[in-house]
mmCIF file of C-alpha atoms in Angstrom:
data_model
loop_
_atom_site.group_PDB
_atom_site.id
_atom_site.type_symbol
_atom_site.label_atom_id
_atom_site.label_comp_id
_atom_site.label_asym_id
_atom_site.label_seq_id
_atom_site.Cartn_x
_atom_site.Cartn_y
_atom_site.Cartn_z
ATOM 1 C CA ARG X 149 -77.385 26.438 39.079
ATOM 2 C CA ALA X 150 -74.515 25.288 36.869
ATOM 3 C CA ALA X 151 -75.731 21.674 37.068
ATOM 4 C CA GLY X 152 -79.252 22.764 36.098
ATOM 5 C CA ASP X 153 -77.931 24.706 33.112
ATOM 6 C CA HIS X 154 -75.899 21.667 32.013
ATOM 7 C CA ARG X 155 -78.976 19.387 32.136
ATOM 8 C CA ALA X 156 -81.022 21.916 30.188
ATOM 9 C CA ARG X 157 -78.381 22.095 27.467
ATOM 10 C CA GLN X 158 -78.345 18.273 27.257
ATOM 11 C CA ARG X 159 -82.162 18.190 26.810
ATOM 12 C CA ASP X 160 -81.947 20.808 24.065
ATOM 13 C CA ARG X 161 -79.307 18.823 22.197
ATOM 14 C CA LYS X 162 -81.355 15.600 22.424
ATOM 15 C CA GLY X 163 -84.473 17.429 21.200
ATOM 16 C CA ARG X 164 -82.631 18.882 18.233
ATOM 17 C CA ALA X 165 -81.201 15.435 17.364
ATOM 18 C CA ARG X 166 -84.694 13.855 17.412
ATOM 19 C CA THR X 167 -86.095 16.672 15.256
ATOM 20 C CA HIS X 168 -83.262 16.268 12.761
ATOM 21 C CA SER X 169 -83.810 12.486 12.579
ATOM 22 C CA ALA X 170 -87.523 12.929 11.990
ATOM 23 C CA ARG X 171 -86.985 15.517 9.287
ATOM 24 C CA THR X 172 -84.400 13.368 7.567
ATOM 25 C CA GLY X 173 -86.784 10.421 7.576
ATOM 26 C CA VAL X 174 -89.613 12.497 6.115
ATOM 27 C CA GLU X 175 -87.357 13.919 3.416
ATOM 28 C CA LEU X 176 -86.303 10.434 2.377
ATOM 29 C CA GLY X 177 -89.922 9.300 2.226
ATOM 30 C CA GLN X 178 -89.711 6.968 5.223
ATOM 31 C CA GLY X 179 -92.997 6.338 6.945
ATOM 32 C CA ASP X 180 -91.631 5.655 10.464
ATOM 33 C CA PRO X 181 -88.286 7.324 11.061
ATOM 34 C CA GLY X 182 -88.476 6.620 14.790
ATOM 35 C CA GLY X 183 -88.919 2.856 14.216
ATOM 36 C CA LEU X 184 -86.067 2.806 11.728
ATOM 37 C CA CYS X 185 -83.837 4.528 14.259
ATOM 38 C CA CYS X 186 -84.723 1.943 16.939
ATOM 39 C CA SER X 187 -84.022 -0.905 14.519
ATOM 40 C CA ALA X 188 -80.633 0.551 13.665
ATOM 41 C CA MET X 189 -79.812 0.945 17.366
ATOM 42 C CA GLY X 190 -80.860 -2.672 18.049
ATOM 43 C CA ALA X 191 -78.656 -3.976 15.249
ATOM 44 C CA GLU X 192 -75.764 -1.884 16.549
ATOM 45 C CA ASP X 193 -76.211 -3.285 20.089
ATOM 46 C CA ALA X 194 -76.285 -6.870 18.763
ATOM 47 C CA GLY X 195 -73.092 -6.270 16.802
ATOM 48 C CA MET X 196 -71.419 -4.755 19.865
ATOM 49 C CA GLU X 197 -72.425 -7.718 22.059
ATOM 50 C CA ALA X 198 -71.053 -10.212 19.538
ATOM 51 C CA ARG X 199 -67.795 -8.259 19.379
ATOM 52 C CA ILE X 200 -67.503 -8.157 23.164
ATOM 53 C CA VAL X 201 -68.194 -11.921 23.512
ATOM 54 C CA HIS X 202 -65.535 -12.750 20.926
ATOM 55 C CA ARG X 203 -62.902 -10.459 22.446
ATOM 56 C CA VAL X 204 -63.540 -11.585 26.052
ATOM 57 C CA LYS X 205 -62.759 -15.176 25.086
ATOM 58 C CA GLU X 206 -59.606 -14.128 23.206
ATOM 59 C CA ILE X 207 -58.382 -11.996 26.138
ATOM 60 C CA LEU X 208 -58.958 -14.816 28.656
ATOM 61 C CA MET X 209 -57.143 -17.357 26.471
ATOM 62 C CA GLY X 210 -54.026 -15.168 26.481
ATOM 63 C CA SER X 211 -54.205 -14.036 30.126
ATOM 64 C CA ASN X 212 -53.106 -15.346 33.497
ATOM 65 C CA LEU X 213 -56.381 -16.423 35.085
ATOM 66 C CA ASP X 214 -54.920 -16.075 38.594
ATOM 67 C CA THR X 215 -54.409 -12.317 38.225
ATOM 68 C CA THR X 216 -56.861 -11.210 35.504
ATOM 69 C CA THR X 217 -60.012 -9.473 36.797
ATOM 70 C CA GLU X 218 -63.326 -8.502 35.279
ATOM 71 C CA LYS X 219 -62.437 -4.815 35.635
ATOM 72 C CA SER X 220 -59.115 -5.191 33.799
ATOM 73 C CA ILE X 221 -60.857 -6.996 30.899
ATOM 74 C CA ARG X 222 -63.534 -4.282 30.660
ATOM 75 C CA ARG X 223 -60.909 -1.531 30.624
ATOM 76 C CA GLN X 224 -58.976 -3.277 27.875
ATOM 77 C CA LEU X 225 -62.162 -3.565 25.802
ATOM 78 C CA GLU X 226 -62.960 0.122 26.368
ATOM 79 C CA GLN X 227 -59.511 1.107 25.116
ATOM 80 C CA GLU X 228 -59.904 -1.078 22.012
ATOM 81 C CA ILE X 229 -63.475 -0.021 21.144
ATOM 82 C CA GLY X 230 -63.174 3.595 22.254
ATOM 83 C CA ILE X 231 -66.407 3.846 24.291
ATOM 84 C CA GLU X 232 -67.454 3.244 27.882
ATOM 85 C CA LEU X 233 -68.866 -0.275 28.431
ATOM 86 C CA ARG X 234 -70.434 0.130 31.866
ATOM 87 C CA GLU X 235 -73.855 -1.014 30.598
ATOM 88 C CA TYR X 236 -72.253 -4.243 29.260
ATOM 89 C CA LYS X 237 -70.856 -5.292 32.643
ATOM 90 C CA PRO X 238 -73.423 -8.153 33.112
ATOM 91 C CA LEU X 239 -72.595 -9.552 29.659
ATOM 92 C CA ILE X 240 -68.834 -9.410 30.310
ATOM 93 C CA ARG X 241 -69.281 -11.076 33.722
ATOM 94 C CA GLN X 242 -71.457 -13.825 32.197
ATOM 95 C CA GLU X 243 -68.905 -14.619 29.461
ATOM 96 C CA ILE X 244 -66.033 -14.734 31.973
ATOM 97 C CA GLN X 245 -68.067 -17.150 34.120
ATOM 98 C CA LYS X 246 -68.784 -19.427 31.139
ATOM 99 C CA TYR X 247 -65.126 -19.536 30.156
ATOM 100 C CA LEU X 248 -63.933 -20.313 33.699
ATOM 101 C CA GLU X 249 -66.421 -23.184 34.075
ATOM 102 C CA VAL X 250 -65.329 -24.743 30.779
ATOM 103 C CA GLU X 251 -61.685 -24.288 31.797
ATOM 104 C CA ALA X 252 -62.326 -25.989 35.152
ATOM 105 C CA VAL X 253 -63.795 -29.071 33.410
ATOM 106 C CA ARG X 254 -60.889 -29.129 30.938
ATOM 107 C CA LEU X 255 -58.309 -29.010 33.746
ATOM 108 C CA SER X 256 -60.122 -31.853 35.511
ATOM 109 C CA GLN X 257 -59.976 -34.007 32.369
ATOM 110 C CA GLN X 258 -56.269 -33.226 31.953
ATOM 111 C CA SER X 259 -55.633 -34.216 35.562
ATOM 112 C CA GLN X 260 -57.468 -37.524 35.032
ATOM 113 C CA GLU X 261 -55.486 -38.262 31.855
ATOM 114 C CA ALA X 262 -52.211 -37.426 33.637
ATOM 115 C CA ALA X 263 -53.090 -39.851 36.451
ATOM 116 C CA VAL X 264 -53.845 -42.622 33.941
ATOM 117 C CA LYS X 265 -50.589 -41.920 32.089
ATOM 118 C CA SER X 266 -48.604 -42.079 35.345
ATOM 119 C CA GLU X 267 -50.098 -45.475 36.160
ATOM 120 C CA SER X 268 -49.347 -46.782 32.662
ATOM 121 C CA GLU X 269 -45.682 -45.786 33.029
ATOM 122 C CA LYS X 270 -45.530 -48.001 36.120
ATOM 123 C CA GLY X 271 -46.700 -50.961 34.085
ATOM 124 C CA GLU X 272 -50.456 -50.845 34.640
ATOM 125 C CA GLU X 273 -51.631 -52.078 31.236
ATOM 126 C CA ALA X 274 -55.278 -51.964 32.261
ATOM 127 C CA ASN X 275 -55.070 -48.216 32.776
ATOM 128 C CA VAL X 276 -53.511 -47.732 29.337
ATOM 129 C CA GLU X 277 -56.529 -49.452 27.769
ATOM 130 C CA ALA X 278 -58.834 -47.347 29.921
ATOM 131 C CA LYS X 279 -57.176 -44.181 28.654
ATOM 132 C CA LYS X 280 -57.668 -45.244 25.024
ATOM 133 C CA ARG X 281 -61.372 -45.618 25.695
ATOM 134 C CA GLY X 282 -61.480 -42.189 27.347
ATOM 135 C CA GLY X 283 -61.298 -43.301 30.994
ATOM 136 C CA ASN X 284 -61.565 -46.393 33.179
ATOM 137 C CA SER X 285 -64.937 -48.153 32.961
ATOM 138 C CA PHE X 286 -65.042 -48.341 36.755
ATOM 139 C CA GLY X 287 -64.429 -44.590 37.141
ATOM 140 C CA SER X 288 -62.442 -43.205 40.059
ATOM 141 C CA ILE X 289 -62.344 -44.679 43.568
ATOM 142 C CA LEU X 290 -63.812 -41.965 45.797
ATOM 143 C CA SER X 291 -62.756 -41.129 49.344
ATOM 144 C CA PRO X 292 -65.293 -41.777 52.126
ATOM 145 C CA GLU X 293 -66.029 -38.034 52.352
ATOM 146 C CA MET X 294 -66.653 -37.691 48.596
ATOM 147 C CA SER X 295 -68.663 -40.946 48.542
ATOM 148 C CA ALA X 296 -70.955 -39.503 51.199
ATOM 149 C CA PHE X 297 -71.303 -36.285 49.175
ATOM 150 C CA VAL X 298 -72.164 -37.847 45.767
ATOM 151 C CA GLY X 299 -73.796 -41.022 47.114
ATOM 152 C CA GLU X 300 -71.537 -43.471 45.221
ATOM 153 C CA SER X 301 -68.160 -45.122 45.864
ATOM 154 C CA HIS X 302 -67.044 -45.102 42.188
ATOM 155 C CA MET X 303 -67.621 -42.339 39.665
ATOM 156 C CA ALA X 304 -65.824 -40.757 36.704
ATOM 157 C CA ARG X 305 -63.881 -37.680 37.791
ATOM 158 C CA THR X 306 -65.665 -35.465 35.249
ATOM 159 C CA MET X 307 -69.020 -36.484 36.742
ATOM 160 C CA VAL X 308 -67.737 -35.616 40.222
ATOM 161 C CA VAL X 309 -66.789 -32.127 38.975
ATOM 162 C CA LYS X 310 -70.221 -31.756 37.361
ATOM 163 C CA LYS X 311 -72.031 -32.671 40.602
ATOM 164 C CA LEU X 312 -69.845 -30.270 42.592
ATOM 165 C CA TRP X 313 -70.721 -27.388 40.271
ATOM 166 C CA GLU X 314 -74.411 -28.239 40.409
ATOM 167 C CA TYR X 315 -74.194 -28.044 44.202
ATOM 168 C CA ILE X 316 -72.191 -24.774 44.144
ATOM 169 C CA LYS X 317 -74.652 -23.069 41.779
ATOM 170 C CA GLY X 318 -77.704 -24.505 43.528
ATOM 171 C CA HIS X 319 -76.542 -23.081 46.880
ATOM 172 C CA ASN X 320 -75.150 -19.820 45.413
ATOM 173 C CA LEU X 321 -71.656 -20.377 46.869
ATOM 174 C CA GLN X 322 -69.670 -18.280 44.377
ATOM 175 C CA ASN X 323 -68.208 -15.063 45.734
ATOM 176 C CA PRO X 324 -70.256 -12.168 44.242
ATOM 177 C CA ALA X 325 -67.171 -9.932 44.100
ATOM 178 C CA ASP X 326 -65.003 -12.548 42.358
ATOM 179 C CA ARG X 327 -66.932 -15.512 40.970
ATOM 180 C CA ARG X 328 -63.737 -17.544 40.551
ATOM 181 C CA LYS X 329 -63.696 -17.887 44.346
ATOM 182 C CA ILE X 330 -65.993 -20.379 46.080
ATOM 183 C CA ASN X 331 -67.380 -19.950 49.584
ATOM 184 C CA LEU X 332 -67.257 -23.154 51.637
ATOM 185 C CA ASP X 333 -70.390 -24.206 53.485
ATOM 186 C CA SER X 334 -70.606 -27.044 56.017
ATOM 187 C CA GLU X 335 -70.694 -29.743 53.278
ATOM 188 C CA LEU X 336 -67.852 -28.432 51.107
ATOM 189 C CA SER X 337 -65.702 -27.787 54.200
ATOM 190 C CA LYS X 338 -65.533 -31.571 54.649
ATOM 191 C CA LEU X 339 -63.974 -31.903 51.175
ATOM 192 C CA PHE X 340 -61.880 -28.785 50.547
ATOM 193 C CA LYS X 341 -59.574 -26.400 52.399
ATOM 194 C CA PRO X 342 -59.888 -22.614 52.029
ATOM 195 C CA PRO X 343 -59.245 -20.684 49.903
ATOM 196 C CA LEU X 344 -61.042 -22.650 47.158
ATOM 197 C CA THR X 345 -61.114 -21.312 43.594
ATOM 198 C CA MET X 346 -61.998 -22.675 40.157
ATOM 199 C CA LEU X 347 -58.297 -23.067 39.449
ATOM 200 C CA ASN X 348 -57.167 -25.002 42.554
ATOM 201 C CA MET X 349 -60.303 -27.155 42.906
ATOM 202 C CA ASN X 350 -58.851 -29.935 40.717
ATOM 203 C CA LYS X 351 -55.657 -30.101 42.773
ATOM 204 C CA GLN X 352 -57.630 -30.507 46.003
ATOM 205 C CA LEU X 353 -59.969 -32.973 44.268
ATOM 206 C CA SER X 354 -57.074 -35.367 43.554
ATOM 207 C CA ARG X 355 -57.014 -36.669 47.128
ATOM 208 C CA HIS X 356 -60.691 -37.644 46.832
ATOM 209 C CA CYS X 357 -60.481 -39.358 43.387
ATOM 210 C CA LYS X 358 -58.007 -42.213 42.890
ATOM 211 C CA VAL X 359 -57.545 -44.167 39.656
ATOM 212 C CA ASP X 360 -59.122 -47.628 39.801
ATOM 213 C CA ASP X 361 -56.432 -50.103 38.665
ATOM 214 C CA ARG X 362 -58.816 -53.023 38.112
ATOM 215 C CA ALA X 363 -58.807 -54.613 34.658
ATOM 216 C CA PRO X 364 -61.662 -53.251 32.501
ATOM 217 C CA PRO X 365 -64.631 -55.529 31.769
ATOM 218 C CA PRO X 366 -64.652 -57.317 28.399
ATOM 219 C CA GLN X 367 -66.313 -55.568 25.477
ATOM 220 C CA ARG X 368 -69.594 -56.985 24.236
ATOM 221 C CA GLY X 369 -69.558 -59.052 21.093
ATOM 222 C CA LYS X 370 -65.992 -60.232 21.558
ATOM 223 C CA LYS X 371 -65.031 -63.679 22.784
ATOM 224 C CA VAL X 372 -62.819 -63.499 25.870
ATOM 225 C CA VAL X 373 -59.966 -66.011 26.044
ATOM 226 C CA SER X 374 -58.451 -66.417 29.512
ATOM 227 C CA SER X 375 -54.702 -66.568 30.014
ATOM 228 C CA LYS X 376 -55.073 -70.166 31.260
ATOM 229 C CA ASN X 377 -56.729 -71.228 27.998
ATOM 230 C CA LYS X 378 -54.019 -69.434 26.025
ATOM 231 C CA VAL X 379 -51.349 -71.412 27.900
ATOM 232 C CA LYS X 380 -53.151 -74.721 27.189
ATOM 233 C CA LYS X 381 -53.494 -73.824 23.518
ATOM 234 C CA SER X 382 -49.803 -72.950 23.306
ATOM 235 C CA ALA X 383 -48.821 -76.244 24.984
ATOM 236 C CA ARG X 384 -51.013 -78.261 22.588
ATOM 237 C CA LYS X 385 -49.475 -76.492 19.596
ATOM 238 C CA ILE X 386 -45.932 -77.246 20.821
ATOM 239 C CA HIS X 387 -46.843 -80.910 21.355
ATOM 240 C CA LYS X 388 -48.425 -81.126 17.897
ATOM 241 C CA ASP X 389 -45.369 -79.582 16.222
ATOM 242 C CA ALA X 390 -43.085 -81.947 18.119
ATOM 243 C CA LYS X 391 -45.061 -84.946 16.834
ATOM 244 C CA LYS X 392 -44.718 -83.752 13.246
ATOM 245 C CA THR X 393 -40.943 -83.306 13.495
ATOM 246 C CA GLY X 394 -40.439 -86.472 15.520
ATOM 247 C CA GLU X 395 -38.947 -84.610 18.472
ATOM 248 C CA LYS X 396 -39.517 -85.789 22.016
ATOM 249 C CA ARG X 397 -41.781 -83.522 24.010
ATOM 250 C CA LYS X 398 -40.012 -81.497 26.669
ATOM 251 C CA GLY X 399 -41.338 -81.473 30.182
ATOM 252 C CA GLY X 400 -42.682 -78.548 32.133
ATOM 253 C CA GLY X 401 -45.743 -78.001 29.965
ATOM 254 C CA GLY X 402 -43.744 -75.752 27.622
ATOM 255 C CA PHE X 403 -42.294 -73.656 30.488
ATOM 256 C CA GLY X 404 -38.545 -73.432 30.986
ATOM 257 C CA THR X 405 -36.597 -72.796 34.144
ATOM 258 C CA VAL X 406 -35.246 -69.421 35.166
ATOM 259 C CA GLN X 407 -32.083 -68.461 37.000
ATOM 260 C CA LEU X 408 -32.993 -66.909 40.366
ATOM 261 C CA LEU X 409 -31.128 -63.860 41.621
ATOM 262 C CA GLY X 410 -30.526 -62.177 44.982
ATOM 263 C CA PRO X 411 -33.343 -62.211 47.537
ATOM 264 C CA LEU X 412 -35.627 -64.371 45.388
ATOM 265 C CA ARG X 413 -32.975 -67.109 45.320
ATOM 266 C CA SER X 414 -32.747 -66.934 49.120
ATOM 267 C CA PHE X 415 -36.522 -67.120 49.408
ATOM 268 C CA MET X 416 -36.780 -70.173 47.127
ATOM 269 C CA GLY X 417 -33.679 -71.883 48.535
ATOM 270 C CA ALA X 418 -32.556 -72.810 45.015
ATOM 271 C CA ASP X 419 -30.601 -71.318 42.127
ATOM 272 C CA VAL X 420 -33.084 -72.322 39.408
ATOM 273 C CA ALA X 421 -36.823 -72.967 39.302
ATOM 274 C CA SER X 422 -39.768 -72.597 36.941
ATOM 275 C CA ARG X 423 -41.822 -69.429 37.099
ATOM 276 C CA THR X 424 -44.909 -71.389 38.128
ATOM 277 C CA GLU X 425 -43.023 -72.863 41.096
ATOM 278 C CA VAL X 426 -41.895 -69.383 42.185
ATOM 279 C CA VAL X 427 -45.400 -67.897 41.942
ATOM 280 C CA LYS X 428 -46.923 -70.902 43.707
ATOM 281 C CA LYS X 429 -44.505 -70.661 46.643
ATOM 282 C CA VAL X 430 -44.929 -66.869 46.962
ATOM 283 C CA TRP X 431 -48.728 -67.219 47.097
ATOM 284 C CA ALA X 432 -48.466 -70.031 49.635
ATOM 285 C CA TYR X 433 -46.331 -67.734 51.805
ATOM 286 C CA ILE X 434 -48.794 -64.823 51.405
ATOM 287 C CA LYS X 435 -51.743 -66.953 52.514
ATOM 288 C CA GLU X 436 -49.849 -68.608 55.368
ATOM 289 C CA HIS X 437 -48.601 -65.293 56.816
ATOM 290 C CA ASN X 438 -51.830 -63.364 56.057
ATOM 291 C CA CYS X 439 -50.121 -60.742 53.875
ATOM 292 C CA LYS X 440 -53.278 -59.679 52.009
ATOM 293 C CA ASP X 441 -54.889 -56.292 52.571
ATOM 294 C CA PRO X 442 -58.017 -56.958 54.709
ATOM 295 C CA ASN X 443 -59.888 -54.122 52.947
ATOM 296 C CA ASP X 444 -58.989 -55.258 49.410
ATOM 297 C CA GLY X 445 -57.827 -58.849 48.896
ATOM 298 C CA ARG X 446 -56.217 -57.950 45.551
ATOM 299 C CA ASN X 447 -53.581 -55.867 47.327
ATOM 300 C CA ILE X 448 -50.568 -57.428 49.046
ATOM 301 C CA VAL X 449 -48.890 -56.032 52.150
ATOM 302 C CA PRO X 450 -45.228 -57.176 52.019
ATOM 303 C CA ASP X 451 -43.650 -58.183 55.322
ATOM 304 C CA SER X 452 -39.884 -58.180 55.977
ATOM 305 C CA THR X 453 -39.394 -61.327 53.843
ATOM 306 C CA LEU X 454 -41.524 -60.350 50.848
ATOM 307 C CA GLY X 455 -40.218 -56.784 51.082
ATOM 308 C CA GLN X 456 -36.820 -58.021 49.879
ATOM 309 C CA PHE X 457 -38.169 -58.549 46.336
ATOM 310 C CA LEU X 458 -41.630 -56.853 46.343
ATOM 311 C CA THR X 459 -42.119 -53.094 46.698
ATOM 312 C CA ALA X 460 -45.393 -51.514 47.865
ATOM 313 C CA PRO X 461 -47.848 -50.793 46.407
ATOM 314 C CA VAL X 462 -48.105 -54.323 45.001
ATOM 315 C CA ASN X 463 -51.141 -56.343 43.938
ATOM 316 C CA MET X 464 -51.922 -59.571 42.117
ATOM 317 C CA PHE X 465 -51.675 -57.761 38.767
ATOM 318 C CA ASN X 466 -48.148 -56.314 39.067
ATOM 319 C CA MET X 467 -46.534 -58.857 41.421
ATOM 320 C CA ASN X 468 -45.096 -60.979 38.583
ATOM 321 C CA LYS X 469 -43.599 -57.941 36.919
ATOM 322 C CA GLN X 470 -41.790 -56.976 40.117
ATOM 323 C CA MET X 471 -40.391 -60.480 40.545
ATOM 324 C CA SER X 472 -39.209 -60.652 36.915
ATOM 325 C CA GLN X 473 -36.181 -58.487 37.697
ATOM 326 C CA TYR X 474 -34.867 -61.321 39.891
ATOM 327 C CA MET X 475 -35.253 -63.954 37.143
ATOM 328 C CA GLN X 476 -33.024 -64.693 34.164
ATOM 329 C CA LYS X 477 -33.825 -67.101 31.343
ATOM 330 C CA SER X 478 -32.270 -70.508 31.659
ATOM 331 C CA ASN X 479 -32.511 -73.876 29.893
ATOM 332 C CA PRO X 480 -35.976 -75.466 29.833
ATOM 333 C CA ILE X 481 -36.812 -78.246 32.259
ATOM 334 C CA ASN X 482 -35.875 -81.664 30.812
#
């Protein structure tokens, strides 16, 4: 009986409010007070939605995404605005989802840039150039599992993330209770370990995407000069200058000898040698003892002898840099 009386009182109040609105509209000379009221309510709803969207983004930017929940954000908004926002739950959930997806892509890009920076600190000049252009032209080297998933062996990390999200949304694999969490089906179980969330996906993705350390291809419209041609040009210039000054040309093609140190001296069996002689003998040893990686001929697998002055991982691009620490400048070859 009490509940029925309460509902009756609510109906009476609503009826009186509608009557008052109609009378007010007629007194002001408005032809359609009901339409004006609906328009005002629509404008108010649009303003409220814009306010909620703006505040949700601000709250997420200043929150810990590991612990923040949709309910806690809604309660904070209700305290700020002063009304109950239960009817805006779908809008709040949608904005949280958008922000988390953008954040996941941003974290993936940061992880890729950090990997490139780490390689550049180790002396990989090709990766430094790739970073300046916004990523290596070859993309990332994908693991066999990820290659089978995306259908390619090389792909930019951001594109891998994009394909993963297309698959997750297409198969509705986000947890309905907490859309930051991702349910693993038979395909994703081959790539990730549970629990998988938007925030730890990039960390698990790192073992499937490795930075390609190959030198980037030349840019179009620019003439490429090989290092061999540069050496020949330098030698011709030295010879030309020597003719002008009347000096006798020094031997060695413009290359001086270096003082060999430690294990490299033992390997060469001499105290001094030219750099070309050292490189030539090291490569002869590598080919004779089959020290190349069978899966990738650019990589070198040091045995007990090469391991004295080469440290894995080593390839044809960074081998000379590793050997340089066992060489000191000496007088040029006469």
